[in-house]
Amino acid sequence: MQTLLIILFNAVLTSTILCLTERLNHNIPLGIKRSFCFRCQHQLSWYDLIPVISAILLHGHCRHCQFKFGMHYAYIELLGAMIGWSLFSDITVWITAVLLFFLSCEDIYSHTIHIGVLYPWLIYLFMTSHFNQFEDKITVFCLVIPVCLCLVYRHKLGFGDIPILLCFILINDSLIFAYTLLIATILGFTGLLFANQARLPFVPYLLAGWLIANLGEKAITYFVK
């Protein structure tokens, strides 16, 4: 029962973040109106807002105007529910994943992010970092951040990516951080090969690389035991 509640909670949270970022992208105030169809402006009923299930039952269409919003919402909500459940045992990693998912959605929509939402969390991570690991984290930080600043100066990396990398340094050990950068870079280059764009939003690739590295570590630890 507890597992089911955690999965449902993460599905609802994923759906809420998708709605929030879409409203921000369309410059729609967050609290003045319930969820509605962006095409016909019709207010959605509660049974149109059930994560995953509603999108499947409606076949990715608006109930009123039949506008096709797509099935990708259901896939993302389901994926978010499962990943959130798998990370929920480590609340620090889970909160970081939630914040980065919000920033990733923003980056995809508009190529800009409200990086300020990450600053309070960064302060908390600094304050709770284990002292015996802090020197290693600072060493990695001093090596990585100057390189990132050079990439920002060369317009190859956004300035908002640096606080995200700092989060990874403070949460994980150096090996997981290295795997995160490697996987994110491979995914990013692969995305450039298939996209007709000179520049892609990199936050989603950082998040994907970090999740793969962390979930891979969890899987290896589980099977070794």
Short mmCIF file of C-alpha atoms in Angstrom, two decimals:
data_model
loop_
_atom_site.label_atom_id
_atom_site.label_comp_id
_atom_site.label_asym_id
_atom_site.label_seq_id
_atom_site.Cartn_x
_atom_site.Cartn_y
_atom_site.Cartn_z
CA MET A 1 0.00 0.00 0.00
CA GLN A 2 2.83 2.38 0.86
CA THR A 3 4.52 1.68 -2.48
CA LEU A 4 1.29 2.44 -4.35
CA LEU A 5 0.85 5.74 -2.50
CA ILE A 6 4.43 6.77 -3.30
CA ILE A 7 3.92 5.95 -6.99
CA LEU A 8 0.63 7.90 -7.10
CA PHE A 9 2.19 10.85 -5.30
CA ASN A 10 5.06 11.02 -7.80
CA ALA A 11 2.66 10.71 -10.74
CA VAL A 12 0.60 13.65 -9.44
CA LEU A 13 3.75 15.67 -8.76
CA THR A 14 5.06 15.00 -12.28
CA SER A 15 1.73 16.06 -13.79
CA THR A 16 1.72 19.23 -11.65
CA ILE A 17 5.23 20.20 -12.76
CA LEU A 18 4.29 19.68 -16.41
CA CYS A 19 1.25 21.93 -15.95
CA LEU A 20 3.29 24.55 -14.07
CA THR A 21 6.03 24.81 -16.71
CA GLU A 22 3.51 24.91 -19.54
CA ARG A 23 1.70 27.82 -17.89
CA LEU A 24 4.99 29.64 -17.37
CA ASN A 25 5.86 29.06 -21.03
CA HIS A 26 2.54 30.58 -22.15
CA ASN A 27 2.74 33.46 -19.62
CA ILE A 28 -0.42 32.26 -17.87
CA PRO A 29 -0.79 33.21 -14.16
CA LEU A 30 -0.41 30.17 -11.95
CA GLY A 31 -3.26 30.59 -9.49
CA ILE A 32 -6.16 32.36 -11.20
CA LYS A 33 -7.74 29.51 -13.11
CA ARG A 34 -8.11 25.75 -12.93
CA SER A 35 -6.59 23.56 -15.60
CA PHE A 36 -8.05 24.18 -19.04
CA CYS A 37 -7.54 23.27 -22.69
CA PHE A 38 -5.10 25.68 -24.33
CA ARG A 39 -7.00 25.33 -27.60
CA CYS A 40 -10.69 25.81 -26.69
CA GLN A 41 -10.14 27.34 -23.20
CA HIS A 42 -12.69 24.91 -21.72
CA GLN A 43 -12.14 24.16 -18.04
CA LEU A 44 -11.14 20.54 -17.46
CA SER A 45 -13.05 18.32 -15.03
CA TRP A 46 -11.30 16.38 -12.28
CA TYR A 47 -11.64 13.13 -14.24
CA ASP A 48 -9.70 14.73 -17.11
CA LEU A 49 -6.74 15.36 -14.81
CA ILE A 50 -5.96 11.89 -13.47
CA PRO A 51 -2.28 11.26 -14.26
CA VAL A 52 -1.64 8.66 -16.98
CA ILE A 53 -5.20 7.26 -16.90
CA SER A 54 -6.98 10.34 -18.28
CA ALA A 55 -4.60 10.71 -21.22
CA ILE A 56 -5.02 7.02 -22.09
CA LEU A 57 -8.83 7.12 -21.86
CA LEU A 58 -9.00 10.29 -23.97
CA HIS A 59 -6.42 8.93 -26.47
CA GLY A 60 -4.41 12.13 -26.05
CA HIS A 61 -7.28 14.42 -27.14
CA CYS A 62 -9.31 17.18 -25.49
CA ARG A 63 -12.74 15.88 -24.51
CA HIS A 64 -14.43 19.07 -25.78
CA CYS A 65 -12.67 20.24 -28.96
CA GLN A 66 -10.83 16.99 -29.81
CA PHE A 67 -7.53 18.88 -30.05
CA LYS A 68 -4.68 16.36 -29.92
CA PHE A 69 -2.32 17.18 -27.08
CA GLY A 70 -0.47 13.88 -27.45
CA MET A 71 0.25 10.80 -25.40
CA HIS A 72 3.64 12.01 -24.28
CA TYR A 73 2.08 13.43 -21.10
CA ALA A 74 1.02 9.93 -20.03
CA TYR A 75 4.47 8.51 -20.79
CA ILE A 76 6.24 11.27 -18.86
CA GLU A 77 3.87 10.94 -15.89
CA LEU A 78 4.37 7.17 -15.78
CA LEU A 79 8.13 7.51 -16.08
CA GLY A 80 8.16 10.22 -13.40
CA ALA A 81 6.09 8.02 -11.08
CA MET A 82 8.46 5.07 -11.40
CA ILE A 83 11.68 7.09 -11.16
CA GLY A 84 10.30 9.08 -8.22
CA TRP A 85 9.39 5.84 -6.45
CA SER A 86 12.85 4.37 -7.05
CA LEU A 87 14.56 7.50 -5.64
CA PHE A 88 12.16 8.12 -2.74
CA SER A 89 14.27 6.19 -0.24
CA ASP A 90 16.97 8.88 -0.53
CA ILE A 91 15.05 12.11 0.06
CA THR A 92 18.01 14.34 -0.87
CA VAL A 93 18.37 12.72 -4.28
CA TRP A 94 14.58 12.73 -4.74
CA ILE A 95 14.20 16.46 -4.03
CA THR A 96 17.08 17.23 -6.36
CA ALA A 97 15.46 15.16 -9.10
CA VAL A 98 12.15 17.02 -8.66
CA LEU A 99 13.82 20.42 -8.90
CA LEU A 100 15.86 19.43 -11.93
CA PHE A 101 12.80 17.97 -13.65
CA PHE A 102 11.11 21.37 -13.32
CA LEU A 103 14.20 23.13 -14.73
CA SER A 104 14.46 20.55 -17.53
CA CYS A 105 10.87 21.19 -18.62
CA GLU A 106 11.57 24.92 -18.63
CA ASP A 107 14.73 24.43 -20.67
CA ILE A 108 12.88 22.33 -23.23
CA TYR A 109 10.03 24.83 -23.57
CA SER A 110 11.94 28.11 -23.69
CA HIS A 111 15.72 27.44 -23.42
CA THR A 112 15.69 29.52 -20.23
CA ILE A 113 15.38 28.38 -16.62
CA HIS A 114 14.52 29.91 -13.24
CA ILE A 115 17.80 28.76 -11.73
CA GLY A 116 17.03 30.75 -8.57
CA VAL A 117 14.77 27.95 -7.32
CA LEU A 118 17.91 25.86 -6.90
CA TYR A 119 19.85 28.30 -4.71
CA PRO A 120 18.11 27.54 -1.36
CA TRP A 121 18.65 23.83 -2.01
CA LEU A 122 22.34 24.46 -2.78
CA ILE A 123 22.73 26.27 0.53
CA TYR A 124 21.16 23.32 2.33
CA LEU A 125 23.47 20.87 0.56
CA PHE A 126 26.51 22.94 1.53
CA MET A 127 25.40 23.01 5.17
CA THR A 128 24.73 19.26 5.35
CA SER A 129 27.74 18.04 3.37
CA HIS A 130 29.80 15.51 5.33
CA PHE A 131 33.05 17.05 6.51
CA ASN A 132 35.16 13.99 5.66
CA GLN A 133 34.01 14.18 2.03
CA PHE A 134 33.93 17.96 1.76
CA GLU A 135 37.58 18.35 0.75
CA ASP A 136 37.11 15.89 -2.14
CA LYS A 137 34.00 17.75 -3.27
CA ILE A 138 35.79 21.10 -3.17
CA THR A 139 38.66 19.64 -5.19
CA VAL A 140 36.26 18.41 -7.87
CA PHE A 141 34.47 21.76 -7.80
CA CYS A 142 37.73 23.68 -8.30
CA LEU A 143 38.64 21.49 -11.26
CA VAL A 144 35.26 21.41 -12.99
CA ILE A 145 33.82 24.90 -12.54
CA PRO A 146 36.67 26.82 -14.28
CA VAL A 147 36.22 24.55 -17.29
CA CYS A 148 32.48 25.20 -17.23
CA LEU A 149 33.05 28.96 -17.04
CA CYS A 150 35.24 28.72 -20.12
CA LEU A 151 32.47 26.84 -21.91
CA VAL A 152 29.97 29.50 -20.88
CA TYR A 153 32.31 32.20 -22.19
CA ARG A 154 32.55 30.29 -25.49
CA HIS A 155 28.73 29.99 -25.57
CA LYS A 156 28.93 26.20 -25.41
CA LEU A 157 27.26 25.93 -22.01
CA GLY A 158 24.61 27.96 -20.22
CA PHE A 159 25.47 29.72 -16.97
CA GLY A 160 22.49 28.01 -15.31
CA ASP A 161 24.15 24.63 -15.79
CA ILE A 162 26.89 25.45 -13.26
CA PRO A 163 24.65 25.40 -10.12
CA ILE A 164 23.24 22.09 -11.36
CA LEU A 165 26.73 20.63 -11.63
CA LEU A 166 27.48 21.93 -8.15
CA CYS A 167 24.42 20.04 -6.86
CA PHE A 168 25.79 16.83 -8.37
CA ILE A 169 29.18 17.41 -6.75
CA LEU A 170 27.64 17.94 -3.32
CA ILE A 171 25.28 14.96 -3.48
CA ASN A 172 27.35 12.23 -5.14
CA ASP A 173 30.90 10.98 -5.00
CA SER A 174 33.42 11.84 -7.70
CA LEU A 175 32.82 8.62 -9.66
CA ILE A 176 29.06 9.16 -10.01
CA PHE A 177 29.73 12.77 -10.97
CA ALA A 178 32.16 11.66 -13.68
CA TYR A 179 29.66 9.10 -15.01
CA THR A 180 26.97 11.80 -15.02
CA LEU A 181 29.06 14.12 -17.19
CA LEU A 182 30.07 11.30 -19.51
CA ILE A 183 26.52 10.03 -20.05
CA ALA A 184 25.09 13.56 -20.39
CA THR A 185 27.73 14.47 -22.97
CA ILE A 186 27.10 11.31 -25.01
CA LEU A 187 23.34 11.89 -24.91
CA GLY A 188 23.81 15.55 -25.84
CA PHE A 189 26.01 14.78 -28.84
CA THR A 190 23.55 12.09 -29.92
CA GLY A 191 20.73 14.61 -29.68
CA LEU A 192 22.65 17.08 -31.84
CA LEU A 193 23.11 14.43 -34.52
CA PHE A 194 19.35 13.91 -34.83
CA ALA A 195 18.18 17.51 -34.26
CA ASN A 196 18.17 20.30 -36.79
CA GLN A 197 19.45 22.80 -34.25
CA ALA A 198 22.83 24.28 -33.53
CA ARG A 199 22.16 24.21 -29.78
CA LEU A 200 20.05 21.99 -27.57
CA PRO A 201 18.77 22.49 -24.00
CA PHE A 202 21.41 20.75 -21.90
CA VAL A 203 19.62 20.57 -18.53
CA PRO A 204 17.47 17.56 -19.60
CA TYR A 205 20.62 15.72 -20.68
CA LEU A 206 22.32 16.51 -17.36
CA LEU A 207 19.28 15.20 -15.52
CA ALA A 208 19.13 12.06 -17.67
CA GLY A 209 22.85 11.37 -17.18
CA TRP A 210 22.57 11.89 -13.43
CA LEU A 211 19.51 9.63 -13.13
CA ILE A 212 21.12 6.87 -15.19
CA ALA A 213 24.29 7.04 -13.07
CA ASN A 214 22.37 6.97 -9.77
CA LEU A 215 19.85 4.30 -10.78
CA GLY A 216 22.67 2.23 -12.26
CA GLU A 217 24.53 2.39 -8.96
CA LYS A 218 21.37 1.35 -7.10
CA ALA A 219 20.84 -1.58 -9.48
CA ILE A 220 24.43 -2.77 -9.13
CA THR A 221 24.26 -2.52 -5.33
CA TYR A 222 20.97 -4.44 -5.28
CA PHE A 223 22.20 -7.30 -7.46
CA VAL A 224 25.56 -7.54 -5.67
CA LYS A 225 23.72 -8.02 -2.38
#
